[in-house]
Amino acid sequence: MREQGAASTAPGRVGDVRRRNLALVLANIGPNTRVTRADIAAATGLTKASVSSLVAELLETGLVEELGVTRDGERGRPGVGLALDARRGALGAEINVDYLAVGVVDLHGTLRSHEVAEAVNHGRRPEDVLAELSALAHRCVDAATASGLTLLGGGLAVPGLVDPARGIVLTAPNLRWHDTDVSAVLETLAPEVPFGVVLSNEANSAALAELWYGHGAFFRNYLFISGEVGVGGGLVIGSELFSGPRGYAGEVGHVVVEPGGRRCSCGGRGCLETVAGQEAILAAAGITDGGSTTAARMASLQAALEAGDAQAVTAVERAGHYLGIAVVSAARLVDLSAVVLGGHFAVLRQWIGPALTSSLDGFAPGLVPEGGVAFSELETTAALRGAAGAALRRALAAPYELLG
Amino acid sequence: MREQGAASTAPGRVGDVRRRNLALVLANIGPNTRVTRADIAAATGLTKASVSSLVAELLETGLVEELGVTRDGERGRPGVGLALDARRGALGAEINVDYLAVGVVDLHGTLRSHEVAEAVNHGRRPEDVLAELSALAHRCVDAATASGLTLLGGGLAVPGLVDPARGIVLTAPNLRWHDTDVSAVLETLAPEVPFGVVLSNEANSAALAELWYGHGAFFRNYLFISGEVGVGGGLVIGSELFSGPRGYAGEVGHVVVEPGGRRCSCGGRGCLETVAGQEAILAAAGITDGGSTTAARMASLQAALEAGDAQAVTAVERAGHYLGIAVVSAARLVDLSAVVLGGHFAVLRQWIGPALTSSLDGFAPGLVPEGGVAFSELETTAALRGAAGAALRRALAAPYELLG
């Protein structure tokens, strides 16, 4: 309140007002809307002259393009349609325990290029992982720029707690990374982009991808649960990621669901990850071939489920049962009635879905209705889409940074 | 963003700026600060002339008083000290399962009058409960006004989900109230007060009382857990109550802590309330005399604990163990490292504290340190202080409502 009050009375703030109004006008221009300057004036309360001047600057940034004259059928007033320019985009990258993924997302939300490489990253030297990721990213960026796209920024998502300001992975137990400085690599992933490359948590980025490019069109408030080797999560409240006081919120993988259960990699006991992470499900299903990768064994699990293997079905249903407990606890604490499941939970939805619904029914009838249970369709692109989308949003919030 | 941008450019908003600046100046005046007009000008960036004019209006509202000339030792500049006027206050009232409580809190946070009446409200007719509460409230208000206090507003806290806008208790299972309209009673509790009387959830109000009049001085982020017949809670994030999309957040009493456990009054199973609520602890301790009230049996429990009764000690330690599970799950989801325990958990702290700490250690080493576990000292006044404090804050946020 103090800052607002002071700003409203202090002199010499014209620059701030112009910056705010540029972002305000831009917020009224979407990927597919053919909005006119007159529409924006009506929506914002700004004068048409102001809007025209602000739009001229936005065209200069390259974020917005004119689509030719459009005629509004209702009012019959012609005007030039404006839309976000699909020739601007951002890089998204993800380091996961068993794969690397990169992609370029444009301002229309289209994935313009995309690469996924299977990898066994658990315990692998960070510099080797990052070198492979850089090579993938450069191929992906080259493909996108060849198609006429200019990069605004980027993001890298990792399965762990991060310090985005310093570019450090604080701890990623399933990679065995601790206090790993990736700031130098961030710069090389997408060199000299105006909005930089920012580090994020994989599950938070996947939750944001769901918000912006998935079920966010239907739910404003939900828990996102990301099933990988680890189990991560993100809380979306009022269509925004709720990241908590220190940025670590949404750690649903370490909600206690089986008090008498096993030790977890976090040092605790009975965490959701110990019964619903990939390794936990594979062990319960009896698919324990140590020679092959987690990804290969997950494929074996799916084959076993399709063949109706009882042990495999029971293992996955058990995971669904415990997922229900974690979802109920989260829904009670944060006041939610929807959950979106990604990663292997989405892949296994046919078997995990009914067990989850039945668990929700038993532990909190009516709290999360069947219509509140959704599965992500973003597969391995979720985290990279979220990381890229965050970079695009940084650009849309500060278009003046692109003016000379 | 749209609203802000529009406000900054739209004409004829002088009234809004004045309202905002009144609240801004008031936010710089505390109960015990002897702040001067010059101090406020320096802190807000407003001119001294503006501050003088705004302070004149605040004196007119009765919320602020002058304390005589004060001299700042550092700068040697004398000025008239300003402070919140302790002759303004608000009524707080609480309906609990086994007691009714009312009190008047002034703008210095002092409880000016206070009454608690034991009662067995479970299943009792709402009109009877409300009539008794009204009588208590009138006595309390009379005592406060006799001492020179003027009421600004009030609040009523109940152990259930509420719709404050309509004055309806949606569901209070431990009272057996459902869709109970208390709007008429709200008005009679403190008739014709400028900021009205507002309905709230008991645990949320107790969490706010802790924030404003208790451990909020030390913690900005914590889970508050209120132990009564039911177990309620409130999440405080960034020194504000986080109430969630629909206002039902913080329901820690229905976090699942014992998946194989008992049915709960909520229709679920294994909820914290089924193992840590008063009735659950009394049953586990073998204190089951059906003839006496819950309050009387809680007194017997305490006597048994003091006598070292093994069954009683085990029952309370078991509650502490399950409390730890719920705290860990909440801390993981919402990113917290502190918990404040009220109600019977505070009364039993000597026995429950070590079990809770050991449970926290086992389920998530290091997540909630020992210094992050605190016990409320507000006893049965917590919820009424929070309800009254909320009314006082409504007044401090909108002082212009008191101007002619």
PDB file of C-alpha atoms in Angstrom, chain A residues 1-2 4-6 8-9 20-21 23-24 28 43-44 46 221 235 237 242-252 254-257 259 263 266-269 325 328-330 332-337 362-363 365, chain B residues 1-2 4-6 8-9 20-21 23-24 28 43-44 46 221 235 237 242-252 254-257 259 263 266-269 325 328-330 332-337 362-363 365:
ATOM      1  CA  MET A   1       0.000   0.000   0.000  1.00  0.00           C
ATOM      2  CA  ARG A   2       2.802   2.392   0.813  1.00  0.00           C
ATOM      3  CA  GLN A   4       1.189   2.561  -4.436  1.00  0.00           C
ATOM      4  CA  GLY A   5       0.305   5.618  -2.440  1.00  0.00           C
ATOM      5  CA  ALA A   6       3.726   7.138  -2.903  1.00  0.00           C
ATOM      6  CA  SER A   8       0.379   8.081  -7.104  1.00  0.00           C
ATOM      7  CA  THR A   9       1.598  11.326  -5.581  1.00  0.00           C
ATOM      8  CA  ARG A  20       2.618  -0.059 -17.576  1.00  0.00           C
ATOM      9  CA  ASN A  21       0.374   1.056 -20.417  1.00  0.00           C
ATOM     10  CA  ALA A  23       2.095  -3.973 -21.047  1.00  0.00           C
ATOM     11  CA  LEU A  24      -1.598  -3.187 -20.528  1.00  0.00           C
ATOM     12  CA  ASN A  28      -5.260  -7.200 -24.708  1.00  0.00           C
ATOM     13  CA  ALA A  43     -11.222  -2.348 -23.000  1.00  0.00           C
ATOM     14  CA  THR A  44      -8.540  -0.319 -21.226  1.00  0.00           C
ATOM     15  CA  LEU A  46      -7.104   4.655 -22.577  1.00  0.00           C
ATOM     16  CA  ASN A 221      -7.248 -23.990  -9.245  1.00  0.00           C
ATOM     17  CA  LEU A 235      -0.068 -25.779  -7.031  1.00  0.00           C
ATOM     18  CA  ILE A 237      -4.256 -21.046  -7.480  1.00  0.00           C
ATOM     19  CA  PHE A 242       1.646 -20.780  -5.964  1.00  0.00           C
ATOM     20  CA  SER A 243       5.303 -21.206  -5.159  1.00  0.00           C
ATOM     21  CA  GLY A 244       5.273 -20.480  -1.428  1.00  0.00           C
ATOM     22  CA  PRO A 245       7.455 -18.270   0.750  1.00  0.00           C
ATOM     23  CA  ARG A 246      10.784 -19.700  -0.480  1.00  0.00           C
ATOM     24  CA  GLY A 247       9.664 -21.109  -3.840  1.00  0.00           C
ATOM     25  CA  TYR A 248       9.463 -24.768  -2.739  1.00  0.00           C
ATOM     26  CA  ALA A 249       5.690 -25.222  -2.569  1.00  0.00           C
ATOM     27  CA  GLY A 250       3.890 -28.101  -4.297  1.00  0.00           C
ATOM     28  CA  GLU A 251       6.279 -30.858  -3.161  1.00  0.00           C
ATOM     29  CA  VAL A 252       3.492 -33.445  -3.240  1.00  0.00           C
ATOM     30  CA  HIS A 254       6.981 -35.913  -0.164  1.00  0.00           C
ATOM     31  CA  VAL A 255       3.539 -35.766   1.375  1.00  0.00           C
ATOM     32  CA  VAL A 256       3.346 -38.674   3.841  1.00  0.00           C
ATOM     33  CA  VAL A 257       0.840 -41.247   2.559  1.00  0.00           C
ATOM     34  CA  PRO A 259       3.214 -43.601   7.794  1.00  0.00           C
ATOM     35  CA  ARG A 263      12.580 -44.592   3.696  1.00  0.00           C
ATOM     36  CA  CYS A 266      14.531 -37.097   0.965  1.00  0.00           C
ATOM     37  CA  GLY A 267      15.475 -38.707   4.278  1.00  0.00           C
ATOM     38  CA  GLY A 268      11.861 -39.030   5.359  1.00  0.00           C
ATOM     39  CA  ARG A 269       9.535 -42.009   5.379  1.00  0.00           C
ATOM     40  CA  ILE A 325      -4.477 -39.819  -0.230  1.00  0.00           C
ATOM     41  CA  VAL A 328      -7.147 -35.352  -0.532  1.00  0.00           C
ATOM     42  CA  SER A 329      -4.594 -33.913   1.895  1.00  0.00           C
ATOM     43  CA  ALA A 330      -3.582 -31.224  -0.587  1.00  0.00           C
ATOM     44  CA  ARG A 332      -8.074 -30.003   2.245  1.00  0.00           C
ATOM     45  CA  LEU A 333      -5.098 -27.794   2.997  1.00  0.00           C
ATOM     46  CA  VAL A 334      -5.163 -25.530  -0.018  1.00  0.00           C
ATOM     47  CA  ASP A 335      -8.887 -25.708  -0.884  1.00  0.00           C
ATOM     48  CA  LEU A 336      -8.763 -27.417  -4.258  1.00  0.00           C
ATOM     49  CA  SER A 337     -11.217 -29.611  -6.129  1.00  0.00           C
ATOM     50  CA  GLY A 362     -13.089 -43.280   0.236  1.00  0.00           C
ATOM     51  CA  PHE A 363     -10.934 -40.598   1.862  1.00  0.00           C
ATOM     52  CA  PRO A 365     -16.392 -38.169  -0.595  1.00  0.00           C
TER      53      PRO A 365
ATOM     54  CA  MET B   1      -3.146  -4.942 -14.332  1.00  0.00           C
ATOM     55  CA  ARG B   2      -5.993  -3.591 -16.401  1.00  0.00           C
ATOM     56  CA  GLN B   4      -4.493  -0.266 -12.279  1.00  0.00           C
ATOM     57  CA  GLY B   5      -3.636   1.054 -15.695  1.00  0.00           C
ATOM     58  CA  ALA B   6      -7.113   2.419 -16.204  1.00  0.00           C
ATOM     59  CA  SER B   8      -3.887   5.816 -13.381  1.00  0.00           C
ATOM     60  CA  THR B   9      -5.171   7.488 -16.539  1.00  0.00           C
ATOM     61  CA  ARG B  20      -5.906   5.649  -0.161  1.00  0.00           C
ATOM     62  CA  ASN B  21      -3.746   8.311   1.435  1.00  0.00           C
ATOM     63  CA  ALA B  23      -5.315   4.615   4.960  1.00  0.00           C
ATOM     64  CA  LEU B  24      -1.633   5.049   4.058  1.00  0.00           C
ATOM     65  CA  ASN B  28       2.087   4.456   9.774  1.00  0.00           C
ATOM     66  CA  ALA B  43       7.912   7.523   5.438  1.00  0.00           C
ATOM     67  CA  THR B  44       5.174   7.994   2.829  1.00  0.00           C
ATOM     68  CA  LEU B  46       3.573  12.743   0.947  1.00  0.00           C
ATOM     69  CA  ASN B 221       4.796 -18.204   7.416  1.00  0.00           C
ATOM     70  CA  LEU B 235      -2.318 -21.189   6.796  1.00  0.00           C
ATOM     71  CA  ILE B 237       1.735 -17.016   4.270  1.00  0.00           C
ATOM     72  CA  PHE B 242      -4.160 -17.884   2.950  1.00  0.00           C
ATOM     73  CA  SER B 243      -7.792 -18.842   2.598  1.00  0.00           C
ATOM     74  CA  GLY B 244      -7.754 -20.497  -0.824  1.00  0.00           C
ATOM     75  CA  PRO B 245      -9.980 -20.118  -3.873  1.00  0.00           C
ATOM     76  CA  ARG B 246     -13.263 -20.628  -1.985  1.00  0.00           C
ATOM     77  CA  GLY B 247     -12.133 -19.691   1.516  1.00  0.00           C
ATOM     78  CA  TYR B 248     -11.821 -23.268   2.839  1.00  0.00           C
ATOM     79  CA  ALA B 249      -8.026 -23.607   2.957  1.00  0.00           C
ATOM     80  CA  GLY B 250      -6.170 -24.815   6.042  1.00  0.00           C
ATOM     81  CA  GLU B 251      -8.457 -27.775   6.834  1.00  0.00           C
ATOM     82  CA  VAL B 252      -5.592 -29.699   8.405  1.00  0.00           C
ATOM     83  CA  HIS B 254      -8.963 -33.642   7.479  1.00  0.00           C
ATOM     84  CA  VAL B 255      -5.511 -34.333   6.122  1.00  0.00           C
ATOM     85  CA  VAL B 256      -5.192 -38.142   5.907  1.00  0.00           C
ATOM     86  CA  VAL B 257      -2.626 -39.329   8.447  1.00  0.00           C
ATOM     87  CA  PRO B 259      -4.865 -44.441   5.703  1.00  0.00           C
ATOM     88  CA  ARG B 263     -14.216 -43.066   9.676  1.00  0.00           C
ATOM     89  CA  CYS B 266     -16.457 -35.521   7.362  1.00  0.00           C
ATOM     90  CA  GLY B 267     -17.317 -38.823   5.683  1.00  0.00           C
ATOM     91  CA  GLY B 268     -13.672 -39.617   4.995  1.00  0.00           C
ATOM     92  CA  ARG B 269     -11.245 -41.923   6.746  1.00  0.00           C
ATOM     93  CA  ILE B 325       2.611 -36.356   9.762  1.00  0.00           C
ATOM     94  CA  VAL B 328       5.128 -32.516   7.286  1.00  0.00           C
ATOM     95  CA  SER B 329       2.569 -32.918   4.504  1.00  0.00           C
ATOM     96  CA  ALA B 330       1.439 -29.303   4.883  1.00  0.00           C
ATOM     97  CA  ARG B 332       5.930 -29.891   1.837  1.00  0.00           C
ATOM     98  CA  LEU B 333       2.883 -28.672  -0.058  1.00  0.00           C
ATOM     99  CA  VAL B 334       2.854 -25.057   0.998  1.00  0.00           C
ATOM    100  CA  ASP B 335       6.581 -24.560   1.749  1.00  0.00           C
ATOM    101  CA  LEU B 336       6.461 -23.882   5.480  1.00  0.00           C
ATOM    102  CA  SER B 337       8.957 -24.434   8.254  1.00  0.00           C
ATOM    103  CA  GLY B 362      11.323 -39.111  11.382  1.00  0.00           C
ATOM    104  CA  PHE B 363       9.105 -38.033   8.487  1.00  0.00           C
ATOM    105  CA  PRO B 365      14.472 -34.433   8.927  1.00  0.00           C
TER     106      PRO B 365
END
